[in-house]
Coordinates of C-alpha atoms in Angstrom, one line a residue:
X1 CA 112.5 -15.5 220.0
X2 CA 113.8 -12.3 218.5
X3 CA 113.9 -13.4 214.8
X4 CA 112.9 -16.2 212.5
X5 CA 115.8 -18.7 212.6
X6 CA 114.3 -20.8 209.8
X7 CA 115.2 -18.3 207.1
X8 CA 118.4 -18.9 205.1
X9 CA 121.3 -16.5 205.1
X10 CA 122.1 -14.6 201.9
X11 CA 125.3 -14.9 199.9
X12 CA 127.0 -12.0 201.7
X13 CA 126.2 -13.5 205.1
X14 CA 127.5 -16.9 204.1
X15 CA 130.7 -15.3 202.8
X16 CA 131.1 -13.3 206.0
X17 CA 130.8 -16.4 208.1
X18 CA 133.3 -18.2 205.8
X19 CA 135.8 -15.5 206.3
X20 CA 135.4 -15.5 210.0
X21 CA 135.7 -19.3 210.2
X22 CA 138.8 -19.3 208.1
X23 CA 140.4 -16.7 210.3
X24 CA 139.9 -19.2 213.1
X25 CA 141.7 -22.1 211.3
X26 CA 138.7 -23.9 209.8
X27 CA 138.7 -25.1 206.2
X28 CA 135.4 -23.8 204.6
X29 CA 133.5 -24.6 201.5
X30 CA 130.3 -23.0 200.3
X31 CA 128.2 -25.4 198.3
X32 CA 124.7 -25.3 196.8
X33 CA 123.0 -28.3 198.4
X34 CA 123.1 -31.6 200.3
X35 CA 123.8 -33.5 197.1
X36 CA 127.0 -31.5 196.5
X37 CA 128.0 -31.9 200.2
X38 CA 127.5 -35.7 200.0
X39 CA 129.8 -35.8 196.9
X40 CA 132.4 -33.6 198.5
X41 CA 132.6 -35.7 201.6
X42 CA 133.0 -38.9 199.5
X43 CA 136.0 -37.1 197.8
X44 CA 137.6 -36.0 201.1
X45 CA 137.4 -39.2 203.2
X46 CA 139.5 -42.1 202.0
X47 CA 137.9 -45.5 201.9
X48 CA 138.7 -47.6 204.9
X49 CA 138.7 -44.7 207.3
X50 CA 137.1 -44.9 210.7
X51 CA 134.0 -42.6 210.7
X52 CA 131.9 -41.4 213.6
X53 CA 128.6 -40.0 212.7
X54 CA 126.7 -37.8 215.2
X55 CA 122.9 -38.0 215.3
X56 CA 122.0 -35.4 212.7
X57 CA 118.9 -34.6 210.7
X58 CA 121.2 -33.0 208.1
X59 CA 123.3 -36.1 207.7
X60 CA 120.1 -38.2 207.5
X61 CA 118.5 -36.0 204.8
X62 CA 121.6 -36.1 202.7
X63 CA 122.2 -39.9 203.0
X64 CA 125.6 -39.2 204.4
X65 CA 125.0 -41.3 207.5
X66 CA 124.1 -44.3 205.3
X67 CA 127.3 -43.8 203.3
X68 CA 129.3 -43.8 206.4
X69 CA 127.6 -46.6 208.3
X70 CA 126.0 -48.9 205.7
X71 CA 128.0 -48.7 202.4
X72 CA 130.9 -50.9 203.6
X73 CA 133.4 -48.4 202.3
X74 CA 134.4 -47.3 205.8
X75 CA 134.8 -48.5 209.3
X76 CA 131.6 -47.3 211.1
X77 CA 132.4 -46.3 214.7
X78 CA 128.7 -46.3 215.4
X79 CA 128.4 -49.9 214.3
X80 CA 131.3 -50.8 216.6
X81 CA 129.8 -49.2 219.8
X82 CA 126.1 -49.6 219.4
X83 CA 126.0 -53.3 220.2
X84 CA 127.5 -52.5 223.6
X85 CA 124.7 -50.0 224.5
X86 CA 122.5 -52.6 226.2
X87 CA 125.3 -53.9 228.5
X88 CA 126.0 -51.6 231.5
X89 CA 129.3 -53.4 232.0
X90 CA 130.4 -52.2 228.5
X91 CA 129.6 -48.6 229.1
X92 CA 133.2 -47.4 229.5
X93 CA 134.3 -49.4 226.5
X94 CA 131.5 -47.9 224.5
X95 CA 132.5 -44.4 225.4
X96 CA 136.1 -45.1 224.5
X97 CA 135.2 -46.4 221.1
X98 CA 132.9 -43.4 220.4
X99 CA 135.4 -40.8 221.5
X100 CA 138.0 -41.0 218.7
X101 CA 138.0 -41.7 215.0
X102 CA 139.7 -40.8 211.7
X103 CA 136.7 -38.6 210.8
X104 CA 133.7 -37.3 212.7
X105 CA 130.7 -36.1 210.7
X106 CA 127.8 -34.0 211.9
X107 CA 126.3 -30.6 212.0
X108 CA 126.1 -27.6 214.3
X109 CA 123.3 -25.4 215.7
X110 CA 124.7 -21.9 215.0
X111 CA 127.7 -20.1 213.5
X112 CA 128.3 -16.4 214.2
X113 CA 129.2 -14.0 211.4
X114 CA 131.1 -11.6 213.6
X115 CA 133.7 -14.0 215.1
X116 CA 133.2 -17.3 213.4
X117 CA 132.4 -19.1 216.6
X118 CA 130.5 -22.4 216.3
X119 CA 127.8 -23.6 218.8
X120 CA 126.8 -27.2 219.3
X121 CA 124.1 -28.1 221.9
X122 CA 123.7 -31.7 223.2
X123 CA 121.7 -33.7 225.7
X124 CA 124.2 -36.5 226.1
X125 CA 127.4 -34.9 224.9
X126 CA 128.3 -38.0 222.9
X127 CA 129.4 -36.1 219.8
X128 CA 131.6 -33.6 221.8
X129 CA 134.7 -35.7 222.5
X130 CA 135.3 -36.3 218.8
X131 CA 134.8 -32.7 217.8
X132 CA 136.8 -31.2 220.6
X133 CA 139.8 -33.5 220.5
X134 CA 139.3 -37.1 219.6
X135 CA 138.8 -37.2 215.9
X136 CA 141.8 -36.7 213.6
X137 CA 139.4 -34.7 211.3
X138 CA 135.9 -33.5 211.5
X139 CA 133.4 -32.3 208.9
X140 CA 130.3 -30.2 209.7
X141 CA 127.5 -29.8 207.1
X142 CA 125.6 -26.6 208.0
X143 CA 122.4 -25.3 206.5
X144 CA 122.1 -21.6 205.4
X145 CA 119.6 -20.8 208.2
X146 CA 122.2 -21.5 211.0
X147 CA 124.3 -18.4 210.4
X148 CA 123.6 -15.8 213.1
X149 CA 124.9 -12.4 213.9
X150 CA 126.6 -13.0 217.2
X151 CA 126.7 -15.1 220.4
X152 CA 123.4 -13.7 221.7
X153 CA 121.6 -14.8 218.6
X154 CA 123.4 -18.2 218.7
X155 CA 122.1 -18.9 222.2
X156 CA 118.7 -17.5 221.4
X157 CA 118.5 -19.8 218.3
X158 CA 119.4 -22.9 220.4
X159 CA 117.1 -22.1 223.3
X160 CA 114.1 -20.9 221.4
X161 CA 114.2 -22.5 218.0
X162 CA 116.5 -25.6 217.7
X163 CA 115.6 -27.1 221.0
X164 CA 111.9 -27.3 220.3
X165 CA 112.4 -29.1 217.0
X166 CA 114.9 -31.5 218.5
X167 CA 112.6 -32.2 221.4
X168 CA 109.8 -33.2 219.0
X169 CA 112.2 -35.4 217.1
X170 CA 113.5 -37.1 220.2
X171 CA 109.9 -37.8 221.5
X172 CA 109.1 -39.4 218.1
X173 CA 112.3 -41.4 217.9
X174 CA 112.9 -42.4 221.5
X175 CA 109.6 -41.8 223.3
X176 CA 111.1 -39.1 225.5
X177 CA 112.1 -35.5 225.0
X178 CA 115.5 -33.9 224.7
X179 CA 117.2 -31.2 226.8
X180 CA 120.0 -28.7 226.5
X181 CA 122.5 -30.2 228.9
X182 CA 125.8 -29.2 227.3
X183 CA 126.9 -26.5 224.8
X184 CA 130.3 -26.6 223.0
X185 CA 131.4 -23.2 221.9
X186 CA 134.2 -23.8 219.3
X187 CA 136.3 -20.6 218.9
X188 CA 139.3 -21.8 216.9
X189 CA 140.8 -25.0 215.4
X190 CA 144.5 -24.4 215.6
X191 CA 145.4 -27.9 214.4
X192 CA 143.5 -27.6 211.1
X193 CA 141.3 -30.6 211.8
X194 CA 138.0 -29.0 210.9
X195 CA 136.1 -28.6 207.6
X196 CA 132.9 -26.6 207.6
X197 CA 130.6 -27.1 204.6
X198 CA 128.2 -24.2 204.4
X199 CA 125.2 -24.8 202.2
X200 CA 123.1 -22.3 200.3
X201 CA 120.2 -24.5 201.3
X202 CA 118.1 -24.7 204.4
X203 CA 118.5 -28.0 206.1
X204 CA 118.3 -29.5 209.5
X205 CA 117.6 -27.7 212.8

């Protein structure tokens, strides 16, 4: 690992990432902390919307996942497909339900300052369909430590920093480790579907 990827970016680095992301069609907000992000998401998403939440330490720490899945204000896509998980005959139906929504919420693992490219690593790939195409809108909440210089640093961060933390979390949560099976590199959002909330706070992996 060539640098300490737990350290937060400074204001200039956040602004540089914001400019690069906006050039690629993303809507970008810079906010102070998770509390502000939680409030902003509640403002953005109309009640009654279908919401898919990716498994995310960031969403969990903010309480955003509970707002989406437990408040009763929204239609929780996760609550629709999780009851099907134990039935192999329902696997295709489960994937269909989980691949499209009004809003998808989650985080990412790295954003490059130089080109505004977004990197998302996954073991199962379950969050990727909504982000790449299925959701009408998506919102990523991103801690200040996830801004990197370029693609090399983004991949280094995933391989040598994020993975080890996620592997530990998965072992504790599921009894088995994680793996980097798929990486989505998001270069542009020409349809204007994506909002990136950059935080001045370190949060998540």
